[in-house]
PDB file of C-alpha atoms in Angstrom:
ATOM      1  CA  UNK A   1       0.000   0.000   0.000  1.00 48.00           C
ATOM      2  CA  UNK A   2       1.286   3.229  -0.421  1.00 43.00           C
ATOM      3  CA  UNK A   3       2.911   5.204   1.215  1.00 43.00           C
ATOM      4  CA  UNK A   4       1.383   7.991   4.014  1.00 43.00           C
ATOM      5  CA  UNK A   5       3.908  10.980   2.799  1.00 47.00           C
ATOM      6  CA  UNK A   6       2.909  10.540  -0.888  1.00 66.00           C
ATOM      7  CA  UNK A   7      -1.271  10.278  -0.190  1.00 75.00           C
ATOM      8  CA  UNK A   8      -2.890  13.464  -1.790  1.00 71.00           C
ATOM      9  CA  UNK A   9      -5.683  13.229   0.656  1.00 71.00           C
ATOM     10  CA  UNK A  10      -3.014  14.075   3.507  1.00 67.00           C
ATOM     11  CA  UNK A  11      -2.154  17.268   1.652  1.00 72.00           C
ATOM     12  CA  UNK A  12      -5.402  19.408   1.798  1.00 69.00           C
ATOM     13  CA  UNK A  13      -9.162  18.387   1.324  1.00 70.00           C
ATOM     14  CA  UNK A  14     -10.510  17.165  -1.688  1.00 72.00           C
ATOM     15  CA  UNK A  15     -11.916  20.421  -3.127  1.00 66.00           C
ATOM     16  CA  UNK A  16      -8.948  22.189  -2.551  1.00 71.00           C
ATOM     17  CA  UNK A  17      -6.231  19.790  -3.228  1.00 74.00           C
ATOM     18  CA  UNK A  18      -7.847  19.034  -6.725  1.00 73.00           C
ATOM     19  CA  UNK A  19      -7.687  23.095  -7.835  1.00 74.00           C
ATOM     20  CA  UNK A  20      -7.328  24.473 -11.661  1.00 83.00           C
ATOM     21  CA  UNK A  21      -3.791  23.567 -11.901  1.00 80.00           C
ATOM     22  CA  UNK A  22      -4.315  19.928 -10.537  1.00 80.00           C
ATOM     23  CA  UNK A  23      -7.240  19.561 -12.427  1.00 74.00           C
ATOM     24  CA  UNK A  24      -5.581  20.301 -16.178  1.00 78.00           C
ATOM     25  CA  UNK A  25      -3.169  17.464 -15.149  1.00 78.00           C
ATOM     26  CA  UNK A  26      -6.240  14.802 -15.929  1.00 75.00           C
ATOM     27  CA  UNK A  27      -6.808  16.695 -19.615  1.00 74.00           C
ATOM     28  CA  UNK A  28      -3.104  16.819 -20.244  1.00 76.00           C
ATOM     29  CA  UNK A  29      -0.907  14.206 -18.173  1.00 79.00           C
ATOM     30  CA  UNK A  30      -0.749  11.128 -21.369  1.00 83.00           C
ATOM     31  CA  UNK A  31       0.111   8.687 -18.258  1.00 84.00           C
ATOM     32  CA  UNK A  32      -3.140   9.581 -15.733  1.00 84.00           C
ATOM     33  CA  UNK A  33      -5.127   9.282 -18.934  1.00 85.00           C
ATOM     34  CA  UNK A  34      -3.980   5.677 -19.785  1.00 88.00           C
ATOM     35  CA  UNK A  35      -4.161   4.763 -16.186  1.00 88.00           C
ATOM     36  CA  UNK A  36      -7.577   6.508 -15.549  1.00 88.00           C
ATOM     37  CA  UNK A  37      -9.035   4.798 -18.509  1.00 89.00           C
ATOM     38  CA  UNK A  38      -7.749   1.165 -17.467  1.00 92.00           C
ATOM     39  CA  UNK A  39      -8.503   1.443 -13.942  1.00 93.00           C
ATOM     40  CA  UNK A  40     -12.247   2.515 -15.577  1.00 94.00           C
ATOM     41  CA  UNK A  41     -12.377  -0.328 -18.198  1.00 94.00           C
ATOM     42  CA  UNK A  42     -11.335  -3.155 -15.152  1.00 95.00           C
ATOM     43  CA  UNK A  43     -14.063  -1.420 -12.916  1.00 96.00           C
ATOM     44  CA  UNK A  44     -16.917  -1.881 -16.131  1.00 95.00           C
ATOM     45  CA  UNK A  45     -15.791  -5.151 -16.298  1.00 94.00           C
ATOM     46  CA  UNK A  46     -16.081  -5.802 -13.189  1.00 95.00           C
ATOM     47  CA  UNK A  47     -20.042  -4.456 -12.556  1.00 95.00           C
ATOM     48  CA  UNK A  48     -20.816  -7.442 -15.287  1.00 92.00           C
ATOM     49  CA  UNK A  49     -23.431  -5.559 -17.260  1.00 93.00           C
ATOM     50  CA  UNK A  50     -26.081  -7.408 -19.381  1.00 90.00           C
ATOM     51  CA  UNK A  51     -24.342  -7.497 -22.903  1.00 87.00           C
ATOM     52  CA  UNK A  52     -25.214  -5.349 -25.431  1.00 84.00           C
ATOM     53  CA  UNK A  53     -27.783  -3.693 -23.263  1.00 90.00           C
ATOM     54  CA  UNK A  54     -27.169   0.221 -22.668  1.00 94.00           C
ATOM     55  CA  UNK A  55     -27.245   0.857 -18.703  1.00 96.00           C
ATOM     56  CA  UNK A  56     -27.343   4.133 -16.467  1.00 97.00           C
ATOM     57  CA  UNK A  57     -24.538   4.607 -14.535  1.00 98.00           C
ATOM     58  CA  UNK A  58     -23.234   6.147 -11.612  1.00 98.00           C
ATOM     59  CA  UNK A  59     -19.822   7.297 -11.190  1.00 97.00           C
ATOM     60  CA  UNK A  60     -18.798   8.870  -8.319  1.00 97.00           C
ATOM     61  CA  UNK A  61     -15.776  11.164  -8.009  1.00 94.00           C
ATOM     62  CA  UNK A  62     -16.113  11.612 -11.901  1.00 93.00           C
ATOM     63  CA  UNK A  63     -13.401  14.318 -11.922  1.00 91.00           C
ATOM     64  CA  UNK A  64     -12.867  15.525 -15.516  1.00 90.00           C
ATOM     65  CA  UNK A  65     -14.784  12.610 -17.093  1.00 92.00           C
ATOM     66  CA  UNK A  66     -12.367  10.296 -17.973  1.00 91.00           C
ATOM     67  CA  UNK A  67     -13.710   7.095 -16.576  1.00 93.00           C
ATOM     68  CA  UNK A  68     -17.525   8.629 -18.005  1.00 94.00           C
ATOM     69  CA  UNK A  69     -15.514   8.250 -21.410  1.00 92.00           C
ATOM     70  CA  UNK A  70     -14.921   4.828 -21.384  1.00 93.00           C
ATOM     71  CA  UNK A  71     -18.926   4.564 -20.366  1.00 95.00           C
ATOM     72  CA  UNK A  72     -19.563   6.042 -23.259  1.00 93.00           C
ATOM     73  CA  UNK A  73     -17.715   4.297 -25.356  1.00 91.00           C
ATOM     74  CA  UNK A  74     -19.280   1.081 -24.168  1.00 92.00           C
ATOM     75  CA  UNK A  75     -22.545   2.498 -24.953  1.00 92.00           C
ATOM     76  CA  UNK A  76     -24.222   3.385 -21.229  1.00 95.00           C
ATOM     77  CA  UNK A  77     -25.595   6.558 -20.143  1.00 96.00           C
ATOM     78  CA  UNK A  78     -24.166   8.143 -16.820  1.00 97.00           C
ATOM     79  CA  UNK A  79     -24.463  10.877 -14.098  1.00 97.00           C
ATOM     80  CA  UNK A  80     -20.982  12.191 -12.713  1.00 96.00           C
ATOM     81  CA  UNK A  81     -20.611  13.643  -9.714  1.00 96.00           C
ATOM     82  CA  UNK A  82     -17.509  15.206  -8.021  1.00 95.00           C
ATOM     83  CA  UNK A  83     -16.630  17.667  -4.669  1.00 92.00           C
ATOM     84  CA  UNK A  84     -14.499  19.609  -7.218  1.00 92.00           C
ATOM     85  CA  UNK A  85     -15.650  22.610  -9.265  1.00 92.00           C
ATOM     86  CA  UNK A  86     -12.268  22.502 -11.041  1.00 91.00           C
ATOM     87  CA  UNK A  87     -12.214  18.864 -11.955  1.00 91.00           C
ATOM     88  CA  UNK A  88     -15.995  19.316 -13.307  1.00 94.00           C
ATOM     89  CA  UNK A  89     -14.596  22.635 -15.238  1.00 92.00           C
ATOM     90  CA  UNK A  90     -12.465  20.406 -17.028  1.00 91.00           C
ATOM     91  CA  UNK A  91     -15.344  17.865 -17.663  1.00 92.00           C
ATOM     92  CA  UNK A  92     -17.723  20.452 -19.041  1.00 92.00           C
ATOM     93  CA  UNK A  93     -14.356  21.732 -21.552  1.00 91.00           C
ATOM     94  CA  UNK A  94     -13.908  18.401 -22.816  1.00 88.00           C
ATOM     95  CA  UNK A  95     -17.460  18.301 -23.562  1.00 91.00           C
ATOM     96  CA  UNK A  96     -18.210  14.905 -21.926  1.00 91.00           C
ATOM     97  CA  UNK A  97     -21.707  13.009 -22.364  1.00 93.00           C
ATOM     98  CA  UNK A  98     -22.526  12.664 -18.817  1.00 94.00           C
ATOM     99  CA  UNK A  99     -24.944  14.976 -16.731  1.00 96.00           C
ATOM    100  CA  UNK A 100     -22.686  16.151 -14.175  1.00 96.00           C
ATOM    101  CA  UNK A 101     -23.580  17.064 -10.412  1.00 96.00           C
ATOM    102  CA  UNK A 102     -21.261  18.802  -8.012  1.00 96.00           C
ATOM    103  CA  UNK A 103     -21.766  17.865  -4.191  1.00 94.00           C
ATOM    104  CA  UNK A 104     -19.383  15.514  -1.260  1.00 93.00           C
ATOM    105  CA  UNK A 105     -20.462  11.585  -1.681  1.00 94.00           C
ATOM    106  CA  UNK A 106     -19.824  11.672   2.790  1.00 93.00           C
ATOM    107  CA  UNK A 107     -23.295  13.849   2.222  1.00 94.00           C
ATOM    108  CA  UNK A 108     -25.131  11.149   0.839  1.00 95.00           C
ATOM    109  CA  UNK A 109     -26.313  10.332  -2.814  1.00 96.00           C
ATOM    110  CA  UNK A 110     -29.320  12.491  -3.740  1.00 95.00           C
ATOM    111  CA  UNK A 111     -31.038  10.382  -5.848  1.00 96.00           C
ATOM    112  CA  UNK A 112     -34.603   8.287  -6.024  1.00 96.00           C
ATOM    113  CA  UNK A 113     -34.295   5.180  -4.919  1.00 96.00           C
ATOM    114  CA  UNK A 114     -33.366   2.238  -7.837  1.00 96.00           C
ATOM    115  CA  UNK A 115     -32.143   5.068  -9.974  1.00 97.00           C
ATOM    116  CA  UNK A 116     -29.258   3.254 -11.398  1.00 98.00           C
ATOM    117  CA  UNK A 117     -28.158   0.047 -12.708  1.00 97.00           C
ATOM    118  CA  UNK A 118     -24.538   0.626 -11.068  1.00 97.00           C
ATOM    119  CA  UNK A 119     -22.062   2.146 -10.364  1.00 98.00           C
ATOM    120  CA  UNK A 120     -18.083   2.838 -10.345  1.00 97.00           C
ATOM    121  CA  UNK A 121     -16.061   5.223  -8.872  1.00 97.00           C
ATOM    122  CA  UNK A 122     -11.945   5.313  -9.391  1.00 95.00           C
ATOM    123  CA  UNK A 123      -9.576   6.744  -6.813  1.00 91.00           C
ATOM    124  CA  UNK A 124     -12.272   8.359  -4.851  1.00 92.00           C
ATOM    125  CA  UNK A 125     -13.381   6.419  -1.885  1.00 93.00           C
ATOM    126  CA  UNK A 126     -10.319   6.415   0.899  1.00 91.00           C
ATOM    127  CA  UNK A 127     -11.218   9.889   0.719  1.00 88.00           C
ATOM    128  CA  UNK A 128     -13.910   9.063   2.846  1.00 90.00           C
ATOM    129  CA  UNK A 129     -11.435   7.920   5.908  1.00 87.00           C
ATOM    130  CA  UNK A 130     -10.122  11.187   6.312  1.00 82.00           C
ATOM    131  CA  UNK A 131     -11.456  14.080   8.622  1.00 71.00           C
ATOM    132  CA  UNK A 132     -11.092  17.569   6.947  1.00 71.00           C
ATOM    133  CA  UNK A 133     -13.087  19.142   9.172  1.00 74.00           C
ATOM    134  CA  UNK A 134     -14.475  18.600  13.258  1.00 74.00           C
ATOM    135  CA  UNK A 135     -17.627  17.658  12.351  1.00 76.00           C
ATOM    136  CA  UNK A 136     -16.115  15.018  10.028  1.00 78.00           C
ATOM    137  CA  UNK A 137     -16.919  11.484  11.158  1.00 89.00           C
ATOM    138  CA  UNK A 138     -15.175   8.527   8.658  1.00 91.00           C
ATOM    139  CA  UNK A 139     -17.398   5.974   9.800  1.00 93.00           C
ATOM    140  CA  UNK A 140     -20.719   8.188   9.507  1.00 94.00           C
ATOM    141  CA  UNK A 141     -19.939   9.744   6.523  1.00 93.00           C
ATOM    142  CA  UNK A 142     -18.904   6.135   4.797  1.00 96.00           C
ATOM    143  CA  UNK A 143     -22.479   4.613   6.095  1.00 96.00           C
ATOM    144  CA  UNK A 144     -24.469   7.656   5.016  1.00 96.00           C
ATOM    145  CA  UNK A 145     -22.699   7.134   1.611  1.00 97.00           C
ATOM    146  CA  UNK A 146     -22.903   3.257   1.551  1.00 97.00           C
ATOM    147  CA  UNK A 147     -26.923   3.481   2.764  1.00 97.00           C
ATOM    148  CA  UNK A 148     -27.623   5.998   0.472  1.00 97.00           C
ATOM    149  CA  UNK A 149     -26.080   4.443  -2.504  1.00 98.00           C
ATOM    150  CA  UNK A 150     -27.964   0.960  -1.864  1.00 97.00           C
ATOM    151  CA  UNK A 151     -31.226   2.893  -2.123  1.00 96.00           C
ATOM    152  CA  UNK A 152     -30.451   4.448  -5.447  1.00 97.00           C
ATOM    153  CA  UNK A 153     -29.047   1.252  -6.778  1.00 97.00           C
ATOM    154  CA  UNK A 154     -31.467  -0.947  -8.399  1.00 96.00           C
ATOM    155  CA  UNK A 155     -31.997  -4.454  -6.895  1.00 94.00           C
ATOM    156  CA  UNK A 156     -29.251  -7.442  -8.277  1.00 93.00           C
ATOM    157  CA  UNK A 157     -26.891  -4.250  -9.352  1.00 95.00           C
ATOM    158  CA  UNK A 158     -23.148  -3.925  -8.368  1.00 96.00           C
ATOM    159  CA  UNK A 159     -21.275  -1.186  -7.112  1.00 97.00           C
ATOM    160  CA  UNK A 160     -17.180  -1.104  -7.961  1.00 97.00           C
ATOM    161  CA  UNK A 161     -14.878   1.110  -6.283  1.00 97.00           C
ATOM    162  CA  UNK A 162     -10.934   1.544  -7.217  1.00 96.00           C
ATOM    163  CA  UNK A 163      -9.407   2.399  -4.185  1.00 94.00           C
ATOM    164  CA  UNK A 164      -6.178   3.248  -2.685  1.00 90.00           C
ATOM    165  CA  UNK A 165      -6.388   1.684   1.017  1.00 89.00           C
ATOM    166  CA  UNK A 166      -3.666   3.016   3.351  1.00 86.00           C
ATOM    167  CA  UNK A 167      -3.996   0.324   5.524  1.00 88.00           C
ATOM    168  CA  UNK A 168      -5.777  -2.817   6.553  1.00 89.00           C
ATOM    169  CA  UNK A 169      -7.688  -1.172   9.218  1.00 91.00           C
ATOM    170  CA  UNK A 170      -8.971   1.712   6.634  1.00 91.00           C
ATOM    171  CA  UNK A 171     -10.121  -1.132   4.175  1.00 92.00           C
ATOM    172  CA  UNK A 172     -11.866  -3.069   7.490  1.00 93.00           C
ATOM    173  CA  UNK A 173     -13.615   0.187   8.254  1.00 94.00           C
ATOM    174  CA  UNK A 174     -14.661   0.832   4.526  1.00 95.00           C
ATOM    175  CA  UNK A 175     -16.089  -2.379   4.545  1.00 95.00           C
ATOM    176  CA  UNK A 176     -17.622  -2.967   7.523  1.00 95.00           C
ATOM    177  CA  UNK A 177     -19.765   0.324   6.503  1.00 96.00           C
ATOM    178  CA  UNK A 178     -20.348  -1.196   3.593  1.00 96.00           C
ATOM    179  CA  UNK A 179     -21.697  -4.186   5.234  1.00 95.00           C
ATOM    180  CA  UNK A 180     -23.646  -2.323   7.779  1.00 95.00           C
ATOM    181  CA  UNK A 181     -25.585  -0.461   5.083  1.00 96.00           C
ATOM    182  CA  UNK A 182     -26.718  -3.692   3.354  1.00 95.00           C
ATOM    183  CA  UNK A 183     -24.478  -4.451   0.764  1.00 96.00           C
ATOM    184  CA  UNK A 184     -22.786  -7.986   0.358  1.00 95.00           C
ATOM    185  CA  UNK A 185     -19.499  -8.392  -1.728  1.00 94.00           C
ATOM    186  CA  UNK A 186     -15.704  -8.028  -0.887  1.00 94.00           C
ATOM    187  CA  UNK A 187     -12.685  -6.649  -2.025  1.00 94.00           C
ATOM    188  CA  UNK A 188     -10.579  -7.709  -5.361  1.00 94.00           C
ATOM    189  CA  UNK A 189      -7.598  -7.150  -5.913  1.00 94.00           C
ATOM    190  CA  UNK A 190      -5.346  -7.506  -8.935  1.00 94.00           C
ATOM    191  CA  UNK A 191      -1.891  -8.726  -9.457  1.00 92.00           C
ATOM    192  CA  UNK A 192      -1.483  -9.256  -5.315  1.00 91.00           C
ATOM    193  CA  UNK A 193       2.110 -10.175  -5.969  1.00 90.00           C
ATOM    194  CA  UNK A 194       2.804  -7.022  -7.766  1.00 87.00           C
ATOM    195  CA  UNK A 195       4.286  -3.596  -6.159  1.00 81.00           C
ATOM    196  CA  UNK A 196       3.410  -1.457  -8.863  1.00 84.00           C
ATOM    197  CA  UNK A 197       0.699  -3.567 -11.118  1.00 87.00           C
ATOM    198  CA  UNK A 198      -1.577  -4.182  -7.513  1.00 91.00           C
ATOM    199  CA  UNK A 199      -4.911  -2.534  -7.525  1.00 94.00           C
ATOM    200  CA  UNK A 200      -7.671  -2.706  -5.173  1.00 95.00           C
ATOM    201  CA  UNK A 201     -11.552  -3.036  -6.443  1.00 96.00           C
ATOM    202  CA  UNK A 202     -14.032  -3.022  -3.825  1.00 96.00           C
ATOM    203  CA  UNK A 203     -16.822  -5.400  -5.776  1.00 97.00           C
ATOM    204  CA  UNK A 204     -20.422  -5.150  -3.871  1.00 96.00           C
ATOM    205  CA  UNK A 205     -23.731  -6.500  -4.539  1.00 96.00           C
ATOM    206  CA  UNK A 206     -26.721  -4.684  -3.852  1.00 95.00           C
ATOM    207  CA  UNK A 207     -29.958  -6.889  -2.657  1.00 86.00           C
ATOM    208  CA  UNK A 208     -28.422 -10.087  -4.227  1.00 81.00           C
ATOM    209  CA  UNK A 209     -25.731 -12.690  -2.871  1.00 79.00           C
ATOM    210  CA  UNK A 210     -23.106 -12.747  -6.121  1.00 78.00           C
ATOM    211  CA  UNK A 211     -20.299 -14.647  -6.707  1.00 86.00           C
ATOM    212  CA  UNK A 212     -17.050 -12.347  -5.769  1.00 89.00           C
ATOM    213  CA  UNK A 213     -15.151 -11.932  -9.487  1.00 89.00           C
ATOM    214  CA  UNK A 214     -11.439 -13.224  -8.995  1.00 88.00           C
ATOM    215  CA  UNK A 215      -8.535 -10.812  -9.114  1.00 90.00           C
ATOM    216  CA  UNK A 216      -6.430 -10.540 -12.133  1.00 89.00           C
ATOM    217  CA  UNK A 217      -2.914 -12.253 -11.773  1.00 83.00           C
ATOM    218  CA  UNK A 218      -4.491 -14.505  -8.892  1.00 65.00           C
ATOM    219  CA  UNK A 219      -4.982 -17.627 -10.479  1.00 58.00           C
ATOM    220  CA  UNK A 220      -1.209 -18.923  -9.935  1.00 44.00           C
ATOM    221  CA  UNK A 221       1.383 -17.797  -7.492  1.00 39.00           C
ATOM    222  CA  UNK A 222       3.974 -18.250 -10.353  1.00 39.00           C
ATOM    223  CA  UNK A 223       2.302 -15.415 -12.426  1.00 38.00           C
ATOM    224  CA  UNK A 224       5.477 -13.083 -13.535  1.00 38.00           C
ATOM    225  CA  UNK A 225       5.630  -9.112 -13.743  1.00 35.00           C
ATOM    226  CA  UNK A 226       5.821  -9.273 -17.283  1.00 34.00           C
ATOM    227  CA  UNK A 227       2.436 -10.287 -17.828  1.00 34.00           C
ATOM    228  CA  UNK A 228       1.408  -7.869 -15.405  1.00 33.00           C
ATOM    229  CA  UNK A 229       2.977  -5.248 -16.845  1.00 32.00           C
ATOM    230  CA  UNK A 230       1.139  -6.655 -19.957  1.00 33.00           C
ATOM    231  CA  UNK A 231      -2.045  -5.886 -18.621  1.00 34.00           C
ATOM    232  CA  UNK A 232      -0.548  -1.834 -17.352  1.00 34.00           C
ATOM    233  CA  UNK A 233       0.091  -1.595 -21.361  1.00 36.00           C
ATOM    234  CA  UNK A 234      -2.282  -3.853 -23.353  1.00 41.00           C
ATOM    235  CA  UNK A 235      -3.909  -0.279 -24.915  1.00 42.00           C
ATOM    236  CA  UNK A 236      -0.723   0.754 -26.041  1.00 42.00           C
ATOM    237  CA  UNK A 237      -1.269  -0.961 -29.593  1.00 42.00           C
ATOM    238  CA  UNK A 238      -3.716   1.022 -30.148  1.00 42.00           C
ATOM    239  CA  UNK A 239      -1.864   4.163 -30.534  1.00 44.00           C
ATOM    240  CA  UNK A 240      -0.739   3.635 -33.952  1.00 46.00           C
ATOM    241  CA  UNK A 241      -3.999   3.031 -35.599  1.00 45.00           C
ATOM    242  CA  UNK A 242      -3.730   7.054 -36.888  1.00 43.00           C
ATOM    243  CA  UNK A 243      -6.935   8.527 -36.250  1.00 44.00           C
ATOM    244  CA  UNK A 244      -8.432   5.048 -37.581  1.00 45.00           C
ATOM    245  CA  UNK A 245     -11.454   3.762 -35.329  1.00 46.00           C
ATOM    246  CA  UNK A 246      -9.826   1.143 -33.368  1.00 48.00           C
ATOM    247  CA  UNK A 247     -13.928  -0.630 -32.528  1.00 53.00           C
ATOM    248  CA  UNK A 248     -14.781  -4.016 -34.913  1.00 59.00           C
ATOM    249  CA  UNK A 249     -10.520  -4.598 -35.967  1.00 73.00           C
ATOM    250  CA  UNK A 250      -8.628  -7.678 -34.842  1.00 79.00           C
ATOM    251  CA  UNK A 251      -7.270  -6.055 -31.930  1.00 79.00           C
ATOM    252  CA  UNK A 252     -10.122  -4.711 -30.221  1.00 73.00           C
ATOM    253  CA  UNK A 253     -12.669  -7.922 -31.181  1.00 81.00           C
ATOM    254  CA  UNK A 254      -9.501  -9.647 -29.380  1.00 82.00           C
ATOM    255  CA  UNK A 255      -9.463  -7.520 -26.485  1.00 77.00           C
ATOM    256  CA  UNK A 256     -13.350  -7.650 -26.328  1.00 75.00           C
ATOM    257  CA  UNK A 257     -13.480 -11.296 -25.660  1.00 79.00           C
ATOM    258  CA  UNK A 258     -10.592 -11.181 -23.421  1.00 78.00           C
ATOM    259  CA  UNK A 259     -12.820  -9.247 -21.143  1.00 70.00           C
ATOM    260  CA  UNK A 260     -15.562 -11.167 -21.597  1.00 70.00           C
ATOM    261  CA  UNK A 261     -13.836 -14.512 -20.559  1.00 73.00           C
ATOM    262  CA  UNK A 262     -12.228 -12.655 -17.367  1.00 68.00           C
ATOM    263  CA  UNK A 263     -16.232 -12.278 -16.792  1.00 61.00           C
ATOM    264  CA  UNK A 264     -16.777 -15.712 -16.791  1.00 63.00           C
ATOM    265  CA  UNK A 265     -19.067 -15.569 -19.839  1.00 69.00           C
ATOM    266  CA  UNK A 266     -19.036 -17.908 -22.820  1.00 76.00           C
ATOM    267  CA  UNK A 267     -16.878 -16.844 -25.791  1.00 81.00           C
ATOM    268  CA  UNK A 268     -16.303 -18.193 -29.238  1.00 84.00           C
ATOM    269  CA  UNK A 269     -12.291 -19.291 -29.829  1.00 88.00           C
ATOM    270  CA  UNK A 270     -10.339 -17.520 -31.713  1.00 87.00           C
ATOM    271  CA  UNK A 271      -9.271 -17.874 -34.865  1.00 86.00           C
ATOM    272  CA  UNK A 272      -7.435 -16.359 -38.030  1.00 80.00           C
ATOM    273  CA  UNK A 273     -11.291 -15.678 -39.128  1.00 78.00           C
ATOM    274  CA  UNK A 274     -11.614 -13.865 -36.123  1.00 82.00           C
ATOM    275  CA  UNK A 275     -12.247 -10.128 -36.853  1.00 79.00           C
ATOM    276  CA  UNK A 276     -11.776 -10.822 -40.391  1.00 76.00           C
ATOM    277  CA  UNK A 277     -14.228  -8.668 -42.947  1.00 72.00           C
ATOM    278  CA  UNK A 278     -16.149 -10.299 -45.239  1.00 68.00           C
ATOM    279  CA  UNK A 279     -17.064  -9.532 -48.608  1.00 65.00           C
ATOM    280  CA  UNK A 280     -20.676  -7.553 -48.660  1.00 62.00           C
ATOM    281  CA  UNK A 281     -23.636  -9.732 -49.853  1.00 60.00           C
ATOM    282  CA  UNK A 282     -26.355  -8.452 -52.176  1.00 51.00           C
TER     283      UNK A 282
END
């Protein structure tokens, strides 16, 4: 886990920490981008949406939209919403297809109950732990978010947060909240073995009992920093496609059914048919 000196939430609160400067970092930093977007695509992945079924999504701590991208992309509908008028500047520049909403998630989510079909939220929650101000309770402001969220969730939905735990007891208290406000589930992480590659998912269920999703880089203890480094990169072919959509070629019908098998669903082989075009019938 990482490190106390280095954790932005130590530096100032939320809405201040994440000012104009900070904020142009997420529209212009190539290496938050790429890591913003794959944290985002594992977190989709993870909330196991019906296939080929658009969705409404919640994702909180949107920032400047990134992870509301990749929503897009997969065809869902979303509402953002973020504690930082800076980071939602940015949002509302890039022009982003989300509704956006500015308020703090330890206030409680404002929304009619079975609103959404989900929801993800990346490098938000440990936020939570911290108390910026006297008033500030972790554990009351995590169950007022938790309870809230359940009610706006839909029944047999999922709720995936990408965290950065300092500690074991800040994860035990995030959960136990969790927990407390009626949500089932546990925590996945990816590439356990890893120093850099490790990332945290907190995976819960909302009104069902599901099956916990297993972590990538769990299935073997012999499973190499290569591959996970792999996984950091796998976009990165995508880069010289110039200006080309990279959607229905080899590499992304590839990549597609990757994710689907890491879902557990049932996927054709592949092939050297596979993503090939076909001649147009008449």
């Amino acid at each position: 886990m990482a490190s106390s000196c280095r954790r932005p939430e130590h530096s100032a609160p939320p809405d201040v920490f994440y000012n104009e400067d900070e904020a142009k970092k997420y529209s212009q930093n190539s290496r938050m981008i790429e890591i913003q977007s794959q944290m985002s695509e594992r977190a989709v992945e993870l909330l196991n949406l019906p296939e080929g079924q658009p969705c409404f999504l919640l994702d909180v701590g949107c920032g400047s939209g990134l992870s509301g991208d990749h929503l897009s992309e997969e065809g869902h509908y979303w509402v953002g919403m973020d504690i930082s008028t800076a980071m939602l500047d940015v949002a509302l520049d890039r022009e982003v297809e989300g509704d956006l909403l500015l308020g703090d998630m330890g206030h409680g989510m404002p929304f009619r109950p079975g609103t959404f079909d989900g929801c993800i939220s990346i490098s938000a929650l440990q936020w939570l732990c911290n108390a910026d101000k006297r008033s500030h309770s972790p554990p009351r402001r995590l169950y007022t978010f938790f309870s809230t969220l359940y009610s706006s969730l839909a029944r047999g939905s999922r709720a995936v947060f990408q965290l950065y735990p300092e500690n074991s007891e800040q994860l035990e208290l995030i959960t136990a909240q969790a927990m407390r406000a009626g949500f089932s589930g546990g925590m996945v992480v990816d590439y356990p073995n890893s120093s850099k590659a490790k990332k945290f998912f907190l995976c819960l269920f909302a009104g069902v009992t599901g099956v916990l999703p297993k972590g990538l880089g769990s299935e073997t203890s012999g499973r190499t920093v290569p591959n996970q480094v792999q996984y950091s990169g796998q976009r990165c072919r995508f880069k010289n496609m110039k200006g080309k959509s990279v959607k229905k070629g080899r590499d992304w019908i590839l990549d597609k059914k990757e994710r689907r098998r890491r879902q557990g669903r049932d996927v054709r082989p592949d092939t050297k048919y596979t993503g090939r075009q076909r001649r147009p019938h008449f």
